[in-house]
XYZ file of C-alpha atoms in Angstrom:
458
model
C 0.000 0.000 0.000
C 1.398 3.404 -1.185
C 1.957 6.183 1.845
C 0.686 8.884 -0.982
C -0.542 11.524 1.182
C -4.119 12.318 0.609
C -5.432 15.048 -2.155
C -8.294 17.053 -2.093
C -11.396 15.509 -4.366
C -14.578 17.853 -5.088
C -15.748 19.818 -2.367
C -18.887 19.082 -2.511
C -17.577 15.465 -0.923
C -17.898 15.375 2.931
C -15.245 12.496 3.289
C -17.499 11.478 6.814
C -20.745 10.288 5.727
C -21.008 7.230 8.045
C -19.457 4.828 8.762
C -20.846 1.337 7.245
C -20.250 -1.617 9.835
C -23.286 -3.022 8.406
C -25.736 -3.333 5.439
C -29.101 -2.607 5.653
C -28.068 -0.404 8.715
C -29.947 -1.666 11.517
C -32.107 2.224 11.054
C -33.478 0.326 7.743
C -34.994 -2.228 9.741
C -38.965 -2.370 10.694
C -41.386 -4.523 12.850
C -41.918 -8.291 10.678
C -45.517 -8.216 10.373
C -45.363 -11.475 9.726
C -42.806 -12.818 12.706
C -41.304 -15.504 10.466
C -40.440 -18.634 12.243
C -36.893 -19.010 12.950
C -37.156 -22.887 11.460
C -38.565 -21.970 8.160
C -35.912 -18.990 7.847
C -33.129 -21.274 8.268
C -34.563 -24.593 6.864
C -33.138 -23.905 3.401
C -29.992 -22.054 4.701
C -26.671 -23.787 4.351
C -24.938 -23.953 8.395
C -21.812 -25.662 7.896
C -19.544 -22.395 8.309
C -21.738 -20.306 10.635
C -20.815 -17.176 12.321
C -21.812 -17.229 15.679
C -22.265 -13.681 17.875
C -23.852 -13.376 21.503
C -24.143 -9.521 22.834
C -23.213 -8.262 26.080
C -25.716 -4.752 26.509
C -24.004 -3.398 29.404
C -20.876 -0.932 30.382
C -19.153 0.004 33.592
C -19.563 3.776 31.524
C -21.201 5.398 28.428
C -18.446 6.751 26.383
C -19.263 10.599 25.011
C -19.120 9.427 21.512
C -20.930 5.820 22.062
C -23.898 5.806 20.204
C -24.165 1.565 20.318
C -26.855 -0.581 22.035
C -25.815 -1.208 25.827
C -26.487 0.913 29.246
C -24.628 1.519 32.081
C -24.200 -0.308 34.730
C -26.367 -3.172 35.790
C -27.535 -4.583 39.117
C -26.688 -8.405 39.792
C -30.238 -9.686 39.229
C -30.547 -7.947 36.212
C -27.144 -9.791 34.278
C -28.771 -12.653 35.891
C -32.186 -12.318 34.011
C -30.309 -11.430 30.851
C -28.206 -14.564 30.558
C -31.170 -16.241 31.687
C -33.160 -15.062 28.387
C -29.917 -15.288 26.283
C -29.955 -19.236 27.468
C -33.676 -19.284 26.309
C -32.638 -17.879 23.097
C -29.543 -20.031 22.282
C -32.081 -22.772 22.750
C -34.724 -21.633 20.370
C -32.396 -20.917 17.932
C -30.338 -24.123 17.986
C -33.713 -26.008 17.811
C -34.549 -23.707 14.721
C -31.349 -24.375 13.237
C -32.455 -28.316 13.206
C -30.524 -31.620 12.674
C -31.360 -32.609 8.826
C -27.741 -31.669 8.202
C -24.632 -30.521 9.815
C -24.426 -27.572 11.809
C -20.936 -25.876 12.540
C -19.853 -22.481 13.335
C -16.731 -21.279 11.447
C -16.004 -17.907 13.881
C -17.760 -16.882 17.142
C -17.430 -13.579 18.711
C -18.712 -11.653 22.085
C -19.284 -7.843 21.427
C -21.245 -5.376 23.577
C -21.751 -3.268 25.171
C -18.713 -4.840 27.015
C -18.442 -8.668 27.567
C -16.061 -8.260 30.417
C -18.629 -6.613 32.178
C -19.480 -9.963 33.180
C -17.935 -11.936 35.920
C -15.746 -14.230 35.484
C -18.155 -16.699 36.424
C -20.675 -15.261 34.051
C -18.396 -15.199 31.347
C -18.092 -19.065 31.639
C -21.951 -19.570 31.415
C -21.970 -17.162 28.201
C -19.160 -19.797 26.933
C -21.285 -22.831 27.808
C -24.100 -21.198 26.098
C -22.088 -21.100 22.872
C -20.374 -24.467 22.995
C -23.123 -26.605 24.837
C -26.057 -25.341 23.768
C -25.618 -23.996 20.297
C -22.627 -26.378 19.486
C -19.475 -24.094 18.602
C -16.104 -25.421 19.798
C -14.772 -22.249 20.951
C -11.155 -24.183 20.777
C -11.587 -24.876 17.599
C -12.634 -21.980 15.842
C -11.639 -18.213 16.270
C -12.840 -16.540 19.207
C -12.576 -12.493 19.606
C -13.871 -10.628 22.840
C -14.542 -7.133 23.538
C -12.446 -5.383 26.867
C -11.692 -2.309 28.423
C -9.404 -0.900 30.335
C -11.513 -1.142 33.778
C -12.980 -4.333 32.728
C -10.124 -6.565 31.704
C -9.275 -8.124 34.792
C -6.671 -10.891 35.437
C -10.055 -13.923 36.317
C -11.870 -12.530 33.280
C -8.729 -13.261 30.970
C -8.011 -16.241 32.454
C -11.505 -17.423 31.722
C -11.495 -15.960 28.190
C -8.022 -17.445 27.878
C -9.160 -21.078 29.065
C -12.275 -21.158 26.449
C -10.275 -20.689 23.519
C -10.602 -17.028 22.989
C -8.203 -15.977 19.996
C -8.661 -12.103 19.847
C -8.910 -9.624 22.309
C -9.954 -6.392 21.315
C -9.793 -3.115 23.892
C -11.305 0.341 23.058
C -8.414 2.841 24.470
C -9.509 5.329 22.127
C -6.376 7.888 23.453
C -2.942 7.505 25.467
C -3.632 11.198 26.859
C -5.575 11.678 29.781
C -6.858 15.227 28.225
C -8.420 13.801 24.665
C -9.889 10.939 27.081
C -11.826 13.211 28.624
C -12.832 15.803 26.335
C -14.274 12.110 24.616
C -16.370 11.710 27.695
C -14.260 8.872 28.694
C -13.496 8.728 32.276
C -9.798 6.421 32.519
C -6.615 7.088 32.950
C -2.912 6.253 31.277
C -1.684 4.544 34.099
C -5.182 2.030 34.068
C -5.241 1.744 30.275
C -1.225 0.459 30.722
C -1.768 -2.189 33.627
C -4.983 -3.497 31.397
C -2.853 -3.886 28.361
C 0.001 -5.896 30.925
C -3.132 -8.112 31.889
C -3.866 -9.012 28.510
C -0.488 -9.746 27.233
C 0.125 -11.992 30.401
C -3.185 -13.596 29.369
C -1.452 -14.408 26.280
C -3.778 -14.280 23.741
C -2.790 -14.588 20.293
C -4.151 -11.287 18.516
C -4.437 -8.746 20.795
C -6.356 -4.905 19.151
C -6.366 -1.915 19.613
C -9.206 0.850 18.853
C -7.617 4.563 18.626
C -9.975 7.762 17.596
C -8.393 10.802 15.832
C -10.775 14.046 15.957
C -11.315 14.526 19.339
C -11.299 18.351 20.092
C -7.741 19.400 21.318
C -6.244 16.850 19.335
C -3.012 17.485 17.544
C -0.729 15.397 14.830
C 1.404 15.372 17.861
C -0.317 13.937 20.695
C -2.083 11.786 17.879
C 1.293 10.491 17.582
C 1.653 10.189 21.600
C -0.997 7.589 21.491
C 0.121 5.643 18.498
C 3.121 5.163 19.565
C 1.963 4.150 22.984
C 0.053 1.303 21.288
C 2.871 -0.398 19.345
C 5.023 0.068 22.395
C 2.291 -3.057 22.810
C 3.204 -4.515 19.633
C -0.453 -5.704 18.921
C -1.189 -7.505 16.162
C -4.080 -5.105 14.643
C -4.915 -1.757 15.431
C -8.122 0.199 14.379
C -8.437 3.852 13.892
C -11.800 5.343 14.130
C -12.815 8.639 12.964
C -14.638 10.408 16.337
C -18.475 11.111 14.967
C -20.921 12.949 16.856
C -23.958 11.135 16.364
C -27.526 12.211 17.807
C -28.653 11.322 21.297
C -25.044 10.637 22.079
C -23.066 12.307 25.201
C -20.821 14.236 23.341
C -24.229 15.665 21.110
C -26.032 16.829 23.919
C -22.817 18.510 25.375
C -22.638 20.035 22.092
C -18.972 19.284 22.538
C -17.370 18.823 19.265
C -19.199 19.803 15.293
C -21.594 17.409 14.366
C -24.465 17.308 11.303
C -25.436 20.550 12.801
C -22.367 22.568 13.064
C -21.811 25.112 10.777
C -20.268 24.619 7.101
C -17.124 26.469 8.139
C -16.761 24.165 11.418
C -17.680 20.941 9.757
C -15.080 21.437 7.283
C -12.265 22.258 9.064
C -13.065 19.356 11.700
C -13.313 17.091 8.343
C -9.868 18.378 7.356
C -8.701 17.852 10.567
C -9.758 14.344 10.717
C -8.360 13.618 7.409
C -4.603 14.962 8.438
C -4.873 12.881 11.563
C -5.954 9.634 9.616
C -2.921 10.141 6.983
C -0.736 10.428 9.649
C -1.741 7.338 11.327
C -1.929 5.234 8.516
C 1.547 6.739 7.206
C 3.045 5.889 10.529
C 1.316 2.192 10.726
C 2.937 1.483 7.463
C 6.332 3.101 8.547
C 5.989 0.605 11.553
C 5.451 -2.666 9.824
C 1.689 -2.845 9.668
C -0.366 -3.945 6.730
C -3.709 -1.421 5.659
C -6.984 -3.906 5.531
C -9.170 -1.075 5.765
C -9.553 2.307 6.033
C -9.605 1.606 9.992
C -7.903 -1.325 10.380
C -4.134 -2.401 10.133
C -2.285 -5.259 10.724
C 1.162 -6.180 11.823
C 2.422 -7.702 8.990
C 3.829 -10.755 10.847
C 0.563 -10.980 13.154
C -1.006 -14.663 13.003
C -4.635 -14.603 10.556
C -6.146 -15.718 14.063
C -9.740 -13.466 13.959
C -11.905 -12.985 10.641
C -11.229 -9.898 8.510
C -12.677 -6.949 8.592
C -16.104 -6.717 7.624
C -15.984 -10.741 7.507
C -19.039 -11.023 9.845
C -21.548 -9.113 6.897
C -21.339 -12.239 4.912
C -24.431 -14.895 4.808
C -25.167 -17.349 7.749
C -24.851 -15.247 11.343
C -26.400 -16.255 14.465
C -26.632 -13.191 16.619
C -27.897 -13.855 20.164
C -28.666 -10.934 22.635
C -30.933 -7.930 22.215
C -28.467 -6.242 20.383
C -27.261 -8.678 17.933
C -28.012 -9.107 14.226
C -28.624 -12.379 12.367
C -28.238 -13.003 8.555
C -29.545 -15.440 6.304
C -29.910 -14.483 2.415
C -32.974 -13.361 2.305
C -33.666 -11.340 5.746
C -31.243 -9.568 8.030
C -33.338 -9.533 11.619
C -32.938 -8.485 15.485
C -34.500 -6.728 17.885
C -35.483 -2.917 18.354
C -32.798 -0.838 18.232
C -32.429 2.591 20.049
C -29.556 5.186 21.527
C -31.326 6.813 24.197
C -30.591 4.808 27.836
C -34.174 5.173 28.785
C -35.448 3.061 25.224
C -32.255 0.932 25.355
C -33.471 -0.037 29.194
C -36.498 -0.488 27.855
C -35.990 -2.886 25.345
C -33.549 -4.970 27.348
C -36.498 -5.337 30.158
C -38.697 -6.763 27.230
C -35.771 -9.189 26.231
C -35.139 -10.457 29.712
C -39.422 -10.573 30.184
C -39.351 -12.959 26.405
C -40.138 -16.229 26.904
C -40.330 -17.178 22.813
C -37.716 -16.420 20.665
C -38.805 -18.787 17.728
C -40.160 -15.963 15.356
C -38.232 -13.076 13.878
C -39.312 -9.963 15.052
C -37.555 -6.730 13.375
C -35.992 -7.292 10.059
C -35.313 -6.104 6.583
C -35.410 -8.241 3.850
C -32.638 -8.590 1.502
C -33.392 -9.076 -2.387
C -31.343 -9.909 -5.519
C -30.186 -6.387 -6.142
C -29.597 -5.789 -2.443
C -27.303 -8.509 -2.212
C -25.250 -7.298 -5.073
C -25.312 -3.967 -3.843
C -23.864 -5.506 -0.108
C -21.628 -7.445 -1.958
C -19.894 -4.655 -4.122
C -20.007 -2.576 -0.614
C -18.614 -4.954 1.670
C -15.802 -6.374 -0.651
C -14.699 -2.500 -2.106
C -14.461 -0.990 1.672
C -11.333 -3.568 2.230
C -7.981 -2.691 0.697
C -7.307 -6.019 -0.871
C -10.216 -5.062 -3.195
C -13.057 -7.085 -5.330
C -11.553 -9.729 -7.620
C -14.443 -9.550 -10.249
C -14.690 -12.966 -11.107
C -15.456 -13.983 -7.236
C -18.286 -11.361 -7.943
C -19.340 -13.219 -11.152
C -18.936 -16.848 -9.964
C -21.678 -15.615 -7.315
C -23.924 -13.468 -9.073
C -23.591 -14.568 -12.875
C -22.902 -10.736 -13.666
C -20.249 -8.080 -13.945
C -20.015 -5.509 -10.944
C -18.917 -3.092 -13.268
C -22.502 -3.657 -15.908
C -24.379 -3.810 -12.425
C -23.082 -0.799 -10.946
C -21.156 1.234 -14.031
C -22.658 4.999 -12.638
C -21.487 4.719 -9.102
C -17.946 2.934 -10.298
C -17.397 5.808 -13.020
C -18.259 8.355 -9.984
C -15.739 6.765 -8.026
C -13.340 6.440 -10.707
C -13.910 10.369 -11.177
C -13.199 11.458 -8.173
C -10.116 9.405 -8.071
C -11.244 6.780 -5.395
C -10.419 3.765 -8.100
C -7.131 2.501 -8.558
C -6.440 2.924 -12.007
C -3.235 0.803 -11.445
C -4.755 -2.626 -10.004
C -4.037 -5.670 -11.906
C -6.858 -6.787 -14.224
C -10.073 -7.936 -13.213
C -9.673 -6.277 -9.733
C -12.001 -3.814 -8.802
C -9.373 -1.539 -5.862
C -9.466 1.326 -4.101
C -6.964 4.030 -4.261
C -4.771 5.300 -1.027
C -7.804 8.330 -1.537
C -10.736 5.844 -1.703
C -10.169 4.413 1.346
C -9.439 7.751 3.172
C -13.287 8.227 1.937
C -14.649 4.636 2.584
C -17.485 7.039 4.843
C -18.613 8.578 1.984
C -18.205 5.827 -0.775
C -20.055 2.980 1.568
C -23.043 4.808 2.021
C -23.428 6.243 -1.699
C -23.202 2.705 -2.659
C -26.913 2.440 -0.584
C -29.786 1.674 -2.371
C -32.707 4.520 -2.935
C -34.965 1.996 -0.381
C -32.512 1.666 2.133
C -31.960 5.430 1.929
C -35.531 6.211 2.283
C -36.175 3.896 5.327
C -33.017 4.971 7.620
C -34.169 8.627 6.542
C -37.925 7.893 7.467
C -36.420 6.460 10.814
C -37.507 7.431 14.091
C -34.101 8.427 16.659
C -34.860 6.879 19.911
């Protein structure tokens, strides 16, 4: 990957659109009028390389820029209630899944919220309920776990360790006290240091690391403070997140920050900003013997292949238990109600624990023909190793390029394409991926559009 720094395309282009961790977005979804069974969903599905997920809603803190599905906190009784419905759920769903044929899960991951919110204890019943009752062999398979720095204790590694847990990944997010707080992040060096020890005594194969570059104060230098902080850890990835302000979020209602409401003049010199901070991350990732997957996430380049790739989970056949999780088969993408502000999210998770059938599909989108294509395209452009074209056309029967030829020649336009990739690879240039936030979501279909749009914030 070239260290070209990055040029200015039209302005018109806001190079922070959104950031596309998943298509549909979950704001596409609606209420399943008619609550599919979970058997007849999956009856035709093929399960012998399943992706298995189980979600964690809770946090010792809300984080300023968090807008994800957990809430802080949570009194004994109520974990206990929510493992208690997750067992009901693993249930249901393995009995959906049904014995006709074989049923194995290729990758299985824990994500939150924060898993290590959990005891240690508790953490060993949410690894029973993937290995005993839905049937993954969490030794067999890669496992990847969500920490943080309050959370990672020495029992909870040693428990994660013990089950066959491959990846740990920890949200630092910054190495200076200062940026941590103006993020609404209440931790300090000293805490996120002994966490990291913890870990790498734990000795997990892959061990991440989540940085954010925007946060207000936050200069190429003490960008640079934290970055080299985490490869004093030598882990083998590191992600780099853009900071976004989104609605209903801490750092919104603070007003700290410019989000969709900020003023042209703000909003473009915070995008500027964030664009100098990513090209000096990436430049200094590469400098430092790490490989660019993604626009956010590198790899050491000697790092074992231990957790799946970026993006890896957005392919067909994921099991997603918890009231946060998603589950994919081809034709619908389904979960449960989704909201950012604590009182819904508290709400919803009380109507989770209170659910005593999960055999029907309640909130869904589903995916046709064109939509698949369209994820495909997304999903496989958005990495740096690209879309080899015939992969496209062995699954689909078409060209990506006749499917899709006015948003490629926009791309190509605006200099996102690399013009230089070997034949019959469809690549991003070193600009395209500093603008994978605006090229995912113009790749969006006018119906997906319309519903997120049509969405109501909660």
């Amino acid at each position: 990957m070239t260290t070209a720094t990055t040029s200015s395309p039209p302005p018109a282009v806001r190079p922070y659109e959104s950031y596309v961790y998943a298509y549909p977005h979950k704001t596409a979804y609606r209420p399943l009028p008619d609550r599919p069974a979970l058997r007849e969903l999956w009856a035709a599905e093929p399960k012998s390389a399943l992706s298995l997920y189980l979600h964690i809603p809770f946090c010792e803190v809300r984080c300023g820029f968090c807008n994800l599905f957990t809430r802080i906190g949570a009194p004994e009784e109520l974990t206990t209630r929510y493992l208690d419905a997750l067992d009901r759920q693993a249930v249901a769903v393995r009995d959906a899944l049904g014995d006709d044929g074989p049923v194995r899960f290729a990758a299985a991951a824990f994500g939150g919220g924060t898993p290590t919110f959990l005891t240690a204890g508790e953490l060993e019943r949410l690894c029973d309920m993937a290995e005993k009752r839905m049937g993954a062999d969490l030794l067999a398979v890669p496992l990847s776990v969500e920490t943080s720095p309050s959370t990672a204790t020495a029992d909870r590694l040693a428990v994660l360790a013990d089950r066959g847990t491959t990846r740990i990944s920890i949200g630092v997010q910054s190495f200076v006290d200062q940026e941590a707080r103006a993020a609404v992040r209440p931790q300090r060096r000293a805490e996120v240091e002994a966490a990291l020890a913890r870990i790498r005594d734990a000795r997990t194969p892959v061990l991440n690391i989540d940085l954010i570059y925007g946060i207000d104060g936050q200069t190429e230098r003490t960008w640079l403070t934290s970055l080299n902080a985490a490869l004093a850890w030598r882990p083998e990835e590191l992600y780099l997140y853009p900071l976004y302000v989104r609605p209903l979020t801490g750092l919104h209602r603070l007003g700290a920050g410019s989000g969709p409401e900020a003023k042209a003049l703000e909003q473009a010199a915070w995008d500027e900003q964030r664009l100098r901070l990513y090209a000096v991350g990436r430049d200094h990732l590469l400098a430092h013997g790490y490989e660019q997957v993604s626009m956010r996430m590198f790899r050491r380049a000697d790092a074992p292949r231990e957790g799946p790739e970026d993006y890896a989970c957005q392919t067909d056949g994921m099991i997603g238990l918890g009231c946060g999780a998603r589950s994919y088969t081809a034709a619908l993408h389904y979960s449960f109600d989704y909201a950012v502000d604590m009182r819904e999210i508290r709400s919803i998770i009380d109507r989770f624990t209170a659910t005593e059938d999960f055999s029907r599909a309640e909130v869904g989108r589903y995916v046709d023909a064109a939509e698949a294509r369209r994820r495909h395209l997304l999903q496989s452009l958005l990495q740096a190793a690209g879309l080899p074209v015939d992969d496209y056309r062995a699954r689909f029967g078409t060209d990506p390029r006749e499917d899709f030829p006015a948003e490629l020649e926009r791309f190509a336009d605006r200099g996102w394409l690399d013009q230089g990739a070997p034949e019959g690879l469809l690549r991003l240039s070193p600009l395209g991926l500093a603008y994978s936030d605006a090229l995912g979501p113009a790749l969006f279909s006018p119906g997906v559009r319309a519903a997120m749009a049509a969405y109501e914030r909660k």
